mmCIF file of C-alpha atoms in Angstrom:
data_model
loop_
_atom_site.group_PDB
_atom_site.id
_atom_site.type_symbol
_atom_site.label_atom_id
_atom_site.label_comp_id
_atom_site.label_asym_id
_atom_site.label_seq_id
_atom_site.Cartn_x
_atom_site.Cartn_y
_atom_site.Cartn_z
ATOM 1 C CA UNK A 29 -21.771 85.690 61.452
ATOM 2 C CA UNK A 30 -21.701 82.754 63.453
ATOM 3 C CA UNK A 31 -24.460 80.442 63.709
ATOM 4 C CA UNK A 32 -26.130 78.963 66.742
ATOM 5 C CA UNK A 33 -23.760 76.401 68.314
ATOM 6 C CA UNK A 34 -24.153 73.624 70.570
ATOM 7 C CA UNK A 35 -21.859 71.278 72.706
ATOM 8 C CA UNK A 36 -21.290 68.811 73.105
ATOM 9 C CA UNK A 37 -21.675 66.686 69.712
ATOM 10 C CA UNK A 38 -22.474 63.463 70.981
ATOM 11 C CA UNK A 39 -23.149 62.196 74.722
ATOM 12 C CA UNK A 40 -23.389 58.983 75.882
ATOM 13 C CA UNK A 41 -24.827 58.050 79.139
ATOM 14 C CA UNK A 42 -26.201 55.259 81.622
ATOM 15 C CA UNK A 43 -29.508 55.314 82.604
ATOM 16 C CA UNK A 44 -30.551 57.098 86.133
ATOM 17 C CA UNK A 45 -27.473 59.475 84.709
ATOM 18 C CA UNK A 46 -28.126 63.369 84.567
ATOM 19 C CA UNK A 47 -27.000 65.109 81.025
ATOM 20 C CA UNK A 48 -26.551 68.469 80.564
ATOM 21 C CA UNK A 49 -26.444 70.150 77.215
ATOM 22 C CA UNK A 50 -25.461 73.479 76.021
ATOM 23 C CA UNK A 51 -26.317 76.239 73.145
ATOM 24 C CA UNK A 52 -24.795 79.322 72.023
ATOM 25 C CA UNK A 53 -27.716 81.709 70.265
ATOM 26 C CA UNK A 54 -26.670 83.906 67.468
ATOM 27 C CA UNK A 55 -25.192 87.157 68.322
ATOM 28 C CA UNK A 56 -28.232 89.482 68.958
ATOM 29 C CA UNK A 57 -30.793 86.879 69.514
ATOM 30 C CA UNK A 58 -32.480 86.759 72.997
ATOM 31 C CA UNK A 59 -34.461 83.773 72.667
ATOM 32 C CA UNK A 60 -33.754 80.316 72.718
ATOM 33 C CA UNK A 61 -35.828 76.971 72.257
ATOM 34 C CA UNK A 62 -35.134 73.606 72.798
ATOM 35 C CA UNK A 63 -36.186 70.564 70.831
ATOM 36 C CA UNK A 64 -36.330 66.983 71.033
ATOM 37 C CA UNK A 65 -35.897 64.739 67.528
ATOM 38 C CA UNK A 66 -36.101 61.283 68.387
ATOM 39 C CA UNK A 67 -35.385 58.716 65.836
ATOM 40 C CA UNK A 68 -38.309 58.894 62.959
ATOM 41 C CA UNK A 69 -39.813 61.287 64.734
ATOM 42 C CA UNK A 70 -40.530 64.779 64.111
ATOM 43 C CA UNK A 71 -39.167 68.047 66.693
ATOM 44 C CA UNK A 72 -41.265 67.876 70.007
ATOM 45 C CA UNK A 73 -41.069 71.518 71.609
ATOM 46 C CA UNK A 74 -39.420 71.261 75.218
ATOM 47 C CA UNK A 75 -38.562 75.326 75.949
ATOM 48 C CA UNK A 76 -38.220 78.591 75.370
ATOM 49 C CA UNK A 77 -36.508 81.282 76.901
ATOM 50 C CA UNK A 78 -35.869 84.475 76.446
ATOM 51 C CA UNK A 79 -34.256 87.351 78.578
ATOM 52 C CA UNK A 80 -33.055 84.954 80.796
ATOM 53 C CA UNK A 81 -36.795 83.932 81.784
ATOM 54 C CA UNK A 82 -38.685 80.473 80.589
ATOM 55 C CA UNK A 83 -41.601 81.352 78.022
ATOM 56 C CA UNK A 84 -43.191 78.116 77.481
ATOM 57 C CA UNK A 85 -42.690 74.369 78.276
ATOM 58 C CA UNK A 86 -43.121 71.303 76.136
ATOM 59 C CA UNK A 87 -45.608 68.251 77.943
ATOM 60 C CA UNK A 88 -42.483 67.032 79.186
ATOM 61 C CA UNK A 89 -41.710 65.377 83.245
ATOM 62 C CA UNK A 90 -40.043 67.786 85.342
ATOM 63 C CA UNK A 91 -36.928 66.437 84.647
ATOM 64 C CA UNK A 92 -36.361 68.317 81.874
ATOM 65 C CA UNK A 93 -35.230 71.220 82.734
ATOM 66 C CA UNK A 94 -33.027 74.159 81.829
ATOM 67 C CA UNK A 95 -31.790 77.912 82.184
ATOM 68 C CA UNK A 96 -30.849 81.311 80.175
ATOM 69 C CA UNK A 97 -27.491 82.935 81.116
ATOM 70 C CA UNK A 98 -27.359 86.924 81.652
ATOM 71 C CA UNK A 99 -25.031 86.398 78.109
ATOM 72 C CA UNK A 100 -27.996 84.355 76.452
ATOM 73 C CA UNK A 101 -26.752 81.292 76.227
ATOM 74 C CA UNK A 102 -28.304 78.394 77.867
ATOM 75 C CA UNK A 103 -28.315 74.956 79.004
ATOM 76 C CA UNK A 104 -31.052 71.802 79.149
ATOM 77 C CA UNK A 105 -30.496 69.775 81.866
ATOM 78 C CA UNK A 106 -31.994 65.944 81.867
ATOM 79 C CA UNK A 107 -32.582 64.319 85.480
ATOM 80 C CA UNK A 108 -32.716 60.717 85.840
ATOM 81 C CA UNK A 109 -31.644 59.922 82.407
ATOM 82 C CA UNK A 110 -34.267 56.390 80.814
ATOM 83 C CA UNK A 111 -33.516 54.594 77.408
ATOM 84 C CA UNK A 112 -36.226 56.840 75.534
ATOM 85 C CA UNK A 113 -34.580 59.912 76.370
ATOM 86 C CA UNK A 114 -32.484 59.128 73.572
ATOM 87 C CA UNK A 115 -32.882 61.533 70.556
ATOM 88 C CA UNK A 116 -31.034 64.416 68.706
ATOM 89 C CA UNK A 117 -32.024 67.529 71.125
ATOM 90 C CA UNK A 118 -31.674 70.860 68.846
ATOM 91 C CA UNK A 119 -31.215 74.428 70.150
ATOM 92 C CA UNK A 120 -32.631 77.367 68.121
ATOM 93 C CA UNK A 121 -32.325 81.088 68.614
ATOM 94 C CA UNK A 122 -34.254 84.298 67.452
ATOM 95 C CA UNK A 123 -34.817 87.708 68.181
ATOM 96 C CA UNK A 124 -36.824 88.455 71.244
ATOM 97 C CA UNK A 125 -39.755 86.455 70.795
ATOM 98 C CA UNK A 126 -41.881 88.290 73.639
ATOM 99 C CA UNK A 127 -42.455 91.262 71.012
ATOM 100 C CA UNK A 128 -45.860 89.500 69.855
ATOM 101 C CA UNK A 129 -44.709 89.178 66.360
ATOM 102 C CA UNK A 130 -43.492 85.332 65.361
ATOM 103 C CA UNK A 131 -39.723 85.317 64.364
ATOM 104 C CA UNK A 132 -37.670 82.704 62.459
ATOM 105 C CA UNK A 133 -36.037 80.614 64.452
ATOM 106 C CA UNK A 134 -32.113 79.621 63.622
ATOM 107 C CA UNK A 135 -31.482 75.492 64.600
ATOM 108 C CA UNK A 136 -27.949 74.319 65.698
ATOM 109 C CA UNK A 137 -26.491 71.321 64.726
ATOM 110 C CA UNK A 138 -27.978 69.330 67.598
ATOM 111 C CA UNK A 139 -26.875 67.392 70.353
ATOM 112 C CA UNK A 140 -26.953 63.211 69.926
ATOM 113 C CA UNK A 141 -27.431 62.029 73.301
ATOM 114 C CA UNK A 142 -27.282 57.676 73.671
ATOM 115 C CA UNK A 143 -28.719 56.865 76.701
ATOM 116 C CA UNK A 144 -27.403 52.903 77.011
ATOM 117 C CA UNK B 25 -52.795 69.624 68.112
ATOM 118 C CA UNK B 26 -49.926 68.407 65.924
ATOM 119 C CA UNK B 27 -50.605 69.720 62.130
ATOM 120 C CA UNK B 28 -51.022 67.253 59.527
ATOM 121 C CA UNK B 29 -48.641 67.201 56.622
ATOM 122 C CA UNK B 30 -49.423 65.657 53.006
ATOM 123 C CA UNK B 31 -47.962 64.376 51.080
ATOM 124 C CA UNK B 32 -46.088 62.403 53.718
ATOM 125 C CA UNK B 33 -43.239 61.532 50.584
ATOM 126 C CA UNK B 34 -43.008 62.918 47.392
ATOM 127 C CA UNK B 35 -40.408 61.569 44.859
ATOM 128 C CA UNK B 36 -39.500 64.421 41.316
ATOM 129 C CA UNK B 37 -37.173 64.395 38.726
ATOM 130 C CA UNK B 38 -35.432 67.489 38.399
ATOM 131 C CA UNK B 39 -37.491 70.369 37.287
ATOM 132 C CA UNK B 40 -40.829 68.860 38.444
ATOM 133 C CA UNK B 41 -43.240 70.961 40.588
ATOM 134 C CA UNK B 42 -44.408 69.776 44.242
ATOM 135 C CA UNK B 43 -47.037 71.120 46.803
ATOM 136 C CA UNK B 44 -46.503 70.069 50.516
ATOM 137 C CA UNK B 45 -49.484 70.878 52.436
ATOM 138 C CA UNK B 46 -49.634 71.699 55.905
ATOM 139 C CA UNK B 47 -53.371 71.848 57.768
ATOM 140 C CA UNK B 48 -54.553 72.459 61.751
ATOM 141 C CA UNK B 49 -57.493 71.662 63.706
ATOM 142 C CA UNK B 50 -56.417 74.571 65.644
ATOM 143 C CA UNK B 51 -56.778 78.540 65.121
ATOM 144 C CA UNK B 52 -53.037 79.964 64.008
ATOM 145 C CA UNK B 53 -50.838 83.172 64.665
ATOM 146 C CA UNK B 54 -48.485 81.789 62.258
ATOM 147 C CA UNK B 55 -46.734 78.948 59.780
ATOM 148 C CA UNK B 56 -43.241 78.131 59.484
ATOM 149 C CA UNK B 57 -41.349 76.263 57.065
ATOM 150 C CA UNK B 58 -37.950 74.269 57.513
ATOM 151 C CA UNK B 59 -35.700 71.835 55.438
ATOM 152 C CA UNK B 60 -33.687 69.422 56.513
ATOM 153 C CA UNK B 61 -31.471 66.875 55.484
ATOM 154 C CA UNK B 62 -30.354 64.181 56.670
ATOM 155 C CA UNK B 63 -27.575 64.659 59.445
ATOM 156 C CA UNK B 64 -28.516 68.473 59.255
ATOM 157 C CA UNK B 65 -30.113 71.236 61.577
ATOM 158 C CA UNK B 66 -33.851 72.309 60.412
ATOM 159 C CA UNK B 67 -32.942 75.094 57.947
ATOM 160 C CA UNK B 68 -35.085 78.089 57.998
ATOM 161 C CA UNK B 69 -37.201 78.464 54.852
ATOM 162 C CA UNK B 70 -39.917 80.876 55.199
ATOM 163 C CA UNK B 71 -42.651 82.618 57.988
ATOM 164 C CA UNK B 72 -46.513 83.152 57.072
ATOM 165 C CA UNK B 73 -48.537 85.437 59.353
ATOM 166 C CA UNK B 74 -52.272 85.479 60.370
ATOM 167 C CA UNK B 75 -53.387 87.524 57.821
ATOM 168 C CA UNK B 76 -53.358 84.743 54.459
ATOM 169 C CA UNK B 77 -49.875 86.232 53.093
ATOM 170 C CA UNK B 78 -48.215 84.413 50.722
ATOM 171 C CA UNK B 79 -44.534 84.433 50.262
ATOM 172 C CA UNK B 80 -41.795 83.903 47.231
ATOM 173 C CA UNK B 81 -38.161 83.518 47.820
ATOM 174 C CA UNK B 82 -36.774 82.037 44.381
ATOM 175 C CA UNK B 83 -38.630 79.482 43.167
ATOM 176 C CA UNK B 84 -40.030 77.943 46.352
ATOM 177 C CA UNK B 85 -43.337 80.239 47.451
ATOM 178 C CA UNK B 86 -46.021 79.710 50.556
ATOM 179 C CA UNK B 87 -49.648 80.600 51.216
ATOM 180 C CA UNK B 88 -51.544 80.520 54.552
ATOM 181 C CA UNK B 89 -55.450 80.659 54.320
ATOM 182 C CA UNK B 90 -55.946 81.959 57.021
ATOM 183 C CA UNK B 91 -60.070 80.648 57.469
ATOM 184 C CA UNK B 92 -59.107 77.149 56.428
ATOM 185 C CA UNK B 93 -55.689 77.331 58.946
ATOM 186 C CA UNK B 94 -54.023 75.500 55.889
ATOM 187 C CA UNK B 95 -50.488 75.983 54.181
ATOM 188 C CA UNK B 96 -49.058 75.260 51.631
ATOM 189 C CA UNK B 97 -45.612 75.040 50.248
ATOM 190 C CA UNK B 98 -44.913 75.592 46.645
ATOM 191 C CA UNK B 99 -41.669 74.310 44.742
ATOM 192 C CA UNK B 100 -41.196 75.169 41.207
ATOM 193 C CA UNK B 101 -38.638 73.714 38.917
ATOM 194 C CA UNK B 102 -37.163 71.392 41.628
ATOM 195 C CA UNK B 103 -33.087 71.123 41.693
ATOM 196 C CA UNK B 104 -31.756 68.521 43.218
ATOM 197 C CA UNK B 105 -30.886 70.515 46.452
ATOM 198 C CA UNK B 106 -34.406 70.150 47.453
ATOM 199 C CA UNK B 107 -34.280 67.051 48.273
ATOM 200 C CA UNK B 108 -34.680 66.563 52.147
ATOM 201 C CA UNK B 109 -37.787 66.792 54.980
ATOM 202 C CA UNK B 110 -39.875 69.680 54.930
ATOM 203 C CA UNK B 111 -41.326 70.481 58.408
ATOM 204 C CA UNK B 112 -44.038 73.100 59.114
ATOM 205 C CA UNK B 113 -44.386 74.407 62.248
ATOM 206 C CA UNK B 114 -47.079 76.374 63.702
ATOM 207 C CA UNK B 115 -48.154 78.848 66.299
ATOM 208 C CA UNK B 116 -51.634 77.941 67.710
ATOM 209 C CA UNK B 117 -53.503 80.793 69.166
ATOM 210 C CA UNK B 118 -54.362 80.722 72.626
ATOM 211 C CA UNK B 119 -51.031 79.198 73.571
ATOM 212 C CA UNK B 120 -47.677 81.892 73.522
ATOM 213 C CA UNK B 121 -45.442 82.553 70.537
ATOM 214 C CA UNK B 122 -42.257 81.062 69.825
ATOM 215 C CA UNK B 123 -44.038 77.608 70.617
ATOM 216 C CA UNK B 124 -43.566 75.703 67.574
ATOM 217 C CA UNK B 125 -45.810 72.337 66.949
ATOM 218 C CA UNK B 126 -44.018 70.488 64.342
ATOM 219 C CA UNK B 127 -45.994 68.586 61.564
ATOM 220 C CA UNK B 128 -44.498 64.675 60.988
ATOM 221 C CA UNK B 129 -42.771 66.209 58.008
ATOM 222 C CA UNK B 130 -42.737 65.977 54.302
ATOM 223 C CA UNK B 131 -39.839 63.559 52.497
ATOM 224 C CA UNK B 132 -39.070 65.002 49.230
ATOM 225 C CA UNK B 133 -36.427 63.245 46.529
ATOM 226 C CA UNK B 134 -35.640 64.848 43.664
ATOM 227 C CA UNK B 135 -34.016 62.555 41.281
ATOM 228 C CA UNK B 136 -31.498 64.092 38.007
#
């Protein structure tokens, strides 16, 4: 069974840039989160959606923001890209998480974004 | 609203015991454990619900008091796999699930 994926590996942008970043839940999950992991840091919650609808939002500025495709998947999108957006960003999936019972949640790999 | 982890390192030699603990000011639905290692994804370890369960998969076990809103994270017999960050991660009543607040994390070594 494949695992959650995410693309691309590594980004590197300028700042005032946009990024956008993308993750491919496991086959059967419905939800998907999104994390920030800056350097030394521990994983900062930024979303959560599930059926294609966002749950829950990190304290983070507007500019991040993101989506959930009919097919699960989904994207973050970062607006007006500054030097301490840098960070790993790591997309996890699990089964529908509206249920009211807590469910593992399955990381990807991550996404290094540089912001230079 | 970020839980507190202790020890924040921990260094074994093989075959040592450790405790990580994991405790929140606020009221919980849930803990969640996760390893990782460096240049890795989180990897899934374990999931305590309200309720003060406590959990076993081979030699690395959990508990969740439910009154204190404390975990802890029991490994036995360490192997040098171990070695990594341990993260808990909790659900805080009176905010949704699925929102994970991540302790600062736990750095275990575990030296042959």
């Amino acid at each position: 069974e494949a695992g959650v994926t995410q693309s691309p590996t590594h980004l590197i942008k300028t700042r005032g840039q946009q990024a956008t970043l993308r993750c491919s839940p496991i086959s059967g999950h419905t939800s998907v989160y999104w994390y920030q992991q800056a350097l030394g840091l521990g994983l900062q919650f930024l979303l959560w959606y599930d059926e294609g609808e966002e749950r829950n939002r990190g304290n983070f500025p507007p500019r991040f923001s993101g989506r959930q495709f009919p097919n699960y998947s989904s994207e973050l999108n970062v607006n007006a890209l500054e030097l301490e957006d840098s960070a790993l960003y790591l997309c996890a999936s699990s089964l529908g998480g509206v249920t009211g019972v807590s469910q593992p949640q399955h990381f990807g790999d991550g996404t290094r974004l540089s912001i230079l | 609203q970020q839980p507190v982890q202790s020890p924040q390192a921990v260094i074994l030699r093989e075959g040592e015991d450790a405790v990580i603990n994991c405790s929140s000011s606020k009221a919980l639905y849930s803990v969640h454990w996760y390893r990782q290692k460096h240049g890795e994804a989180p990897v899934f370890l374990m999931i305590l619900l309200k309720g003060g369960e406590q959990k076993g998969h081979d030699k690395i076990s959990a508990s969740f008091n439910e009154k204190k809103q404390q975990s802890s994270l029991y490994l036995t017999a360490s192997q040098l796999s171990y070695s990594g960050t341990y993260f808990c991660g909790t659900e805080i009543i009176g905010t949704s699930y699925g929102k994970l607040t991540f302790g600062q994390g736990t750095i275990l070594t575990v030296h042959p």
